[in-house]
PDB file of C-alpha atoms in Angstrom:
ATOM      1  CA  UNK E   1      -9.577  -8.795  18.393  1.00  0.00           C
ATOM      2  CA  UNK E   2     -13.010  -8.094  19.804  1.00  0.00           C
ATOM      3  CA  UNK E   3     -16.314  -9.415  18.612  1.00  0.00           C
ATOM      4  CA  UNK E   4     -19.902  -8.546  19.251  1.00  0.00           C
ATOM      5  CA  UNK E   5     -23.013 -10.535  19.854  1.00  0.00           C
ATOM      6  CA  UNK E   6     -24.986 -11.377  16.769  1.00  0.00           C
ATOM      7  CA  UNK E   7     -28.729 -11.602  16.806  1.00  0.00           C
ATOM      8  CA  UNK E   8     -31.443 -11.951  14.229  1.00  0.00           C
ATOM      9  CA  UNK E   9     -33.871  -9.101  13.839  1.00  0.00           C
ATOM     10  CA  UNK E  10     -36.911  -8.928  11.617  1.00  0.00           C
ATOM     11  CA  UNK E  11     -38.346  -5.683  10.344  1.00  0.00           C
ATOM     12  CA  UNK E  12     -41.728  -5.820   8.630  1.00  0.00           C
ATOM     13  CA  UNK E  13     -43.642  -2.942   7.103  1.00  0.00           C
ATOM     14  CA  UNK E  14     -40.893  -0.450   7.905  1.00  0.00           C
ATOM     15  CA  UNK E  15     -40.681   2.722   5.872  1.00  0.00           C
ATOM     16  CA  UNK E  16     -37.260   4.236   5.272  1.00  0.00           C
ATOM     17  CA  UNK E  17     -37.028   7.691   3.695  1.00  0.00           C
ATOM     18  CA  UNK E  18     -35.027   7.690   0.444  1.00  0.00           C
ATOM     19  CA  UNK E  19     -32.470  10.046   2.012  1.00  0.00           C
ATOM     20  CA  UNK E  20     -31.720   7.368   4.651  1.00  0.00           C
ATOM     21  CA  UNK E  21     -31.564   4.406   2.276  1.00  0.00           C
ATOM     22  CA  UNK E  22     -28.127   2.729   2.118  1.00  0.00           C
ATOM     23  CA  UNK E  23     -27.556   0.826  -1.105  1.00  0.00           C
ATOM     24  CA  UNK E  24     -30.305  -0.568  -3.293  1.00  0.00           C
ATOM     25  CA  UNK E  25     -33.703  -1.424  -1.885  1.00  0.00           C
ATOM     26  CA  UNK E  26     -34.064  -5.135  -1.117  1.00  0.00           C
ATOM     27  CA  UNK E  27     -30.308  -5.767  -1.365  1.00  0.00           C
ATOM     28  CA  UNK E  28     -29.446  -5.354   2.322  1.00  0.00           C
ATOM     29  CA  UNK E  29     -28.667  -9.031   2.938  1.00  0.00           C
ATOM     30  CA  UNK E  30     -26.302  -9.245  -0.041  1.00  0.00           C
ATOM     31  CA  UNK E  31     -24.636  -5.998   0.979  1.00  0.00           C
ATOM     32  CA  UNK E  32     -24.075  -7.281   4.517  1.00  0.00           C
ATOM     33  CA  UNK E  33     -22.672 -10.608   3.309  1.00  0.00           C
ATOM     34  CA  UNK E  34     -20.152  -8.727   1.146  1.00  0.00           C
ATOM     35  CA  UNK E  35     -19.208  -6.635   4.170  1.00  0.00           C
ATOM     36  CA  UNK E  36     -18.599  -9.799   6.220  1.00  0.00           C
ATOM     37  CA  UNK E  37     -16.174 -11.053   3.563  1.00  0.00           C
ATOM     38  CA  UNK E  38     -14.184  -7.828   3.772  1.00  0.00           C
ATOM     39  CA  UNK E  39     -14.131  -7.976   7.576  1.00  0.00           C
ATOM     40  CA  UNK E  40     -12.812 -11.550   7.514  1.00  0.00           C
ATOM     41  CA  UNK E  41      -9.982 -10.593   5.161  1.00  0.00           C
ATOM     42  CA  UNK E  42      -8.977  -7.603   7.294  1.00  0.00           C
ATOM     43  CA  UNK E  43      -9.125  -9.725  10.460  1.00  0.00           C
ATOM     44  CA  UNK E  44      -6.867 -12.335   8.877  1.00  0.00           C
ATOM     45  CA  UNK E  45      -4.451  -9.659   7.667  1.00  0.00           C
ATOM     46  CA  UNK E  46      -4.377  -8.141  11.143  1.00  0.00           C
ATOM     47  CA  UNK E  47      -3.342 -11.496  12.611  1.00  0.00           C
ATOM     48  CA  UNK E  48      -0.229 -11.838  10.416  1.00  0.00           C
ATOM     49  CA  UNK E  49       2.178 -10.059  12.819  1.00  0.00           C
ATOM     50  CA  UNK E  50       1.057 -12.333  15.669  1.00  0.00           C
ATOM     51  CA  UNK E  51       1.600 -15.379  13.460  1.00  0.00           C
ATOM     52  CA  UNK E  52       5.106 -14.152  12.600  1.00  0.00           C
ATOM     53  CA  UNK E  53       5.900 -13.645  16.286  1.00  0.00           C
ATOM     54  CA  UNK E  54       4.545 -17.086  17.216  1.00  0.00           C
ATOM     55  CA  UNK E  55       6.689 -18.804  14.600  1.00  0.00           C
ATOM     56  CA  UNK E  56       9.783 -16.789  15.546  1.00  0.00           C
ATOM     57  CA  UNK E  57       9.278 -17.541  19.252  1.00  0.00           C
ATOM     58  CA  UNK E  58       8.860 -21.229  18.450  1.00  0.00           C
ATOM     59  CA  UNK E  59      12.045 -21.235  16.372  1.00  0.00           C
ATOM     60  CA  UNK E  60      13.974 -19.593  19.210  1.00  0.00           C
ATOM     61  CA  UNK E  61      12.619 -22.096  21.719  1.00  0.00           C
ATOM     62  CA  UNK E  62      13.282 -25.099  19.478  1.00  0.00           C
ATOM     63  CA  UNK E  63      16.835 -23.945  18.805  1.00  0.00           C
ATOM     64  CA  UNK E  64      17.561 -23.797  22.561  1.00  0.00           C
ATOM     65  CA  UNK E  65      15.676 -26.858  23.823  1.00  0.00           C
ATOM     66  CA  UNK E  66      17.521 -30.148  23.553  1.00  0.00           C
ATOM     67  CA  UNK E  67      16.146 -33.665  23.335  1.00  0.00           C
ATOM     68  CA  UNK E  68      18.083 -36.842  22.604  1.00  0.00           C
ATOM     69  CA  UNK E  69      21.361 -34.955  22.433  1.00  0.00           C
ATOM     70  CA  UNK E  70      20.370 -32.358  19.816  1.00  0.00           C
ATOM     71  CA  UNK E  71      18.134 -29.306  19.560  1.00  0.00           C
ATOM     72  CA  UNK E  72      14.501 -29.841  18.738  1.00  0.00           C
ATOM     73  CA  UNK E  73      15.016 -27.649  15.680  1.00  0.00           C
ATOM     74  CA  UNK E  74      17.490 -30.226  14.368  1.00  0.00           C
ATOM     75  CA  UNK E  75      14.602 -32.675  14.105  1.00  0.00           C
ATOM     76  CA  UNK E  76      13.760 -32.785  10.402  1.00  0.00           C
ATOM     77  CA  UNK E  77      10.000 -32.930  10.942  1.00  0.00           C
ATOM     78  CA  UNK E  78      10.001 -29.926  13.302  1.00  0.00           C
ATOM     79  CA  UNK E  79      12.099 -27.974  10.818  1.00  0.00           C
ATOM     80  CA  UNK E  80       9.762 -28.967   7.974  1.00  0.00           C
ATOM     81  CA  UNK E  81       6.623 -28.094   9.932  1.00  0.00           C
ATOM     82  CA  UNK E  82       7.900 -24.650  10.901  1.00  0.00           C
ATOM     83  CA  UNK E  83       8.853 -23.972   7.288  1.00  0.00           C
ATOM     84  CA  UNK E  84       5.403 -25.088   6.186  1.00  0.00           C
ATOM     85  CA  UNK E  85       3.735 -22.770   8.708  1.00  0.00           C
ATOM     86  CA  UNK E  86       5.886 -19.845   7.593  1.00  0.00           C
ATOM     87  CA  UNK E  87       4.934 -20.594   3.982  1.00  0.00           C
ATOM     88  CA  UNK E  88       1.247 -20.462   4.917  1.00  0.00           C
ATOM     89  CA  UNK E  89       1.760 -17.101   6.603  1.00  0.00           C
ATOM     90  CA  UNK E  90       3.568 -15.795   3.512  1.00  0.00           C
ATOM     91  CA  UNK E  91       0.682 -16.984   1.325  1.00  0.00           C
ATOM     92  CA  UNK E  92      -1.780 -15.185   3.582  1.00  0.00           C
ATOM     93  CA  UNK E  93       0.386 -12.051   3.480  1.00  0.00           C
ATOM     94  CA  UNK E  94       0.479 -12.133  -0.345  1.00  0.00           C
ATOM     95  CA  UNK E  95      -3.268 -12.721  -0.580  1.00  0.00           C
ATOM     96  CA  UNK E  96      -4.086  -9.989   1.925  1.00  0.00           C
ATOM     97  CA  UNK E  97      -1.844  -7.462   0.169  1.00  0.00           C
ATOM     98  CA  UNK E  98      -3.515  -8.219  -3.145  1.00  0.00           C
ATOM     99  CA  UNK E  99      -7.049  -7.614  -1.844  1.00  0.00           C
ATOM    100  CA  UNK E 100      -6.614  -5.018   0.922  1.00  0.00           C
TER     101      UNK E 100
END
């Protein structure tokens, strides 16, 4: 994901022809804040495949790596934590599909 620099600009006494007006006059800030919300949701939805891959890679690693005579995945807490992370990803997937 790429981002861009953000900077504050102030425009005073600027005239915009009606043909070039986007949205309602004086509502630009609200319109931009709504746009930011949409961008955040789409960015989160776009990260879901990477989250799935990270969890799957971790599961594969934990099922191969041994400590104290058993695989790391056999550790109840590790198993629980991975399940919890997968549940969070599924919640994000459900939320994103309902709003995107």
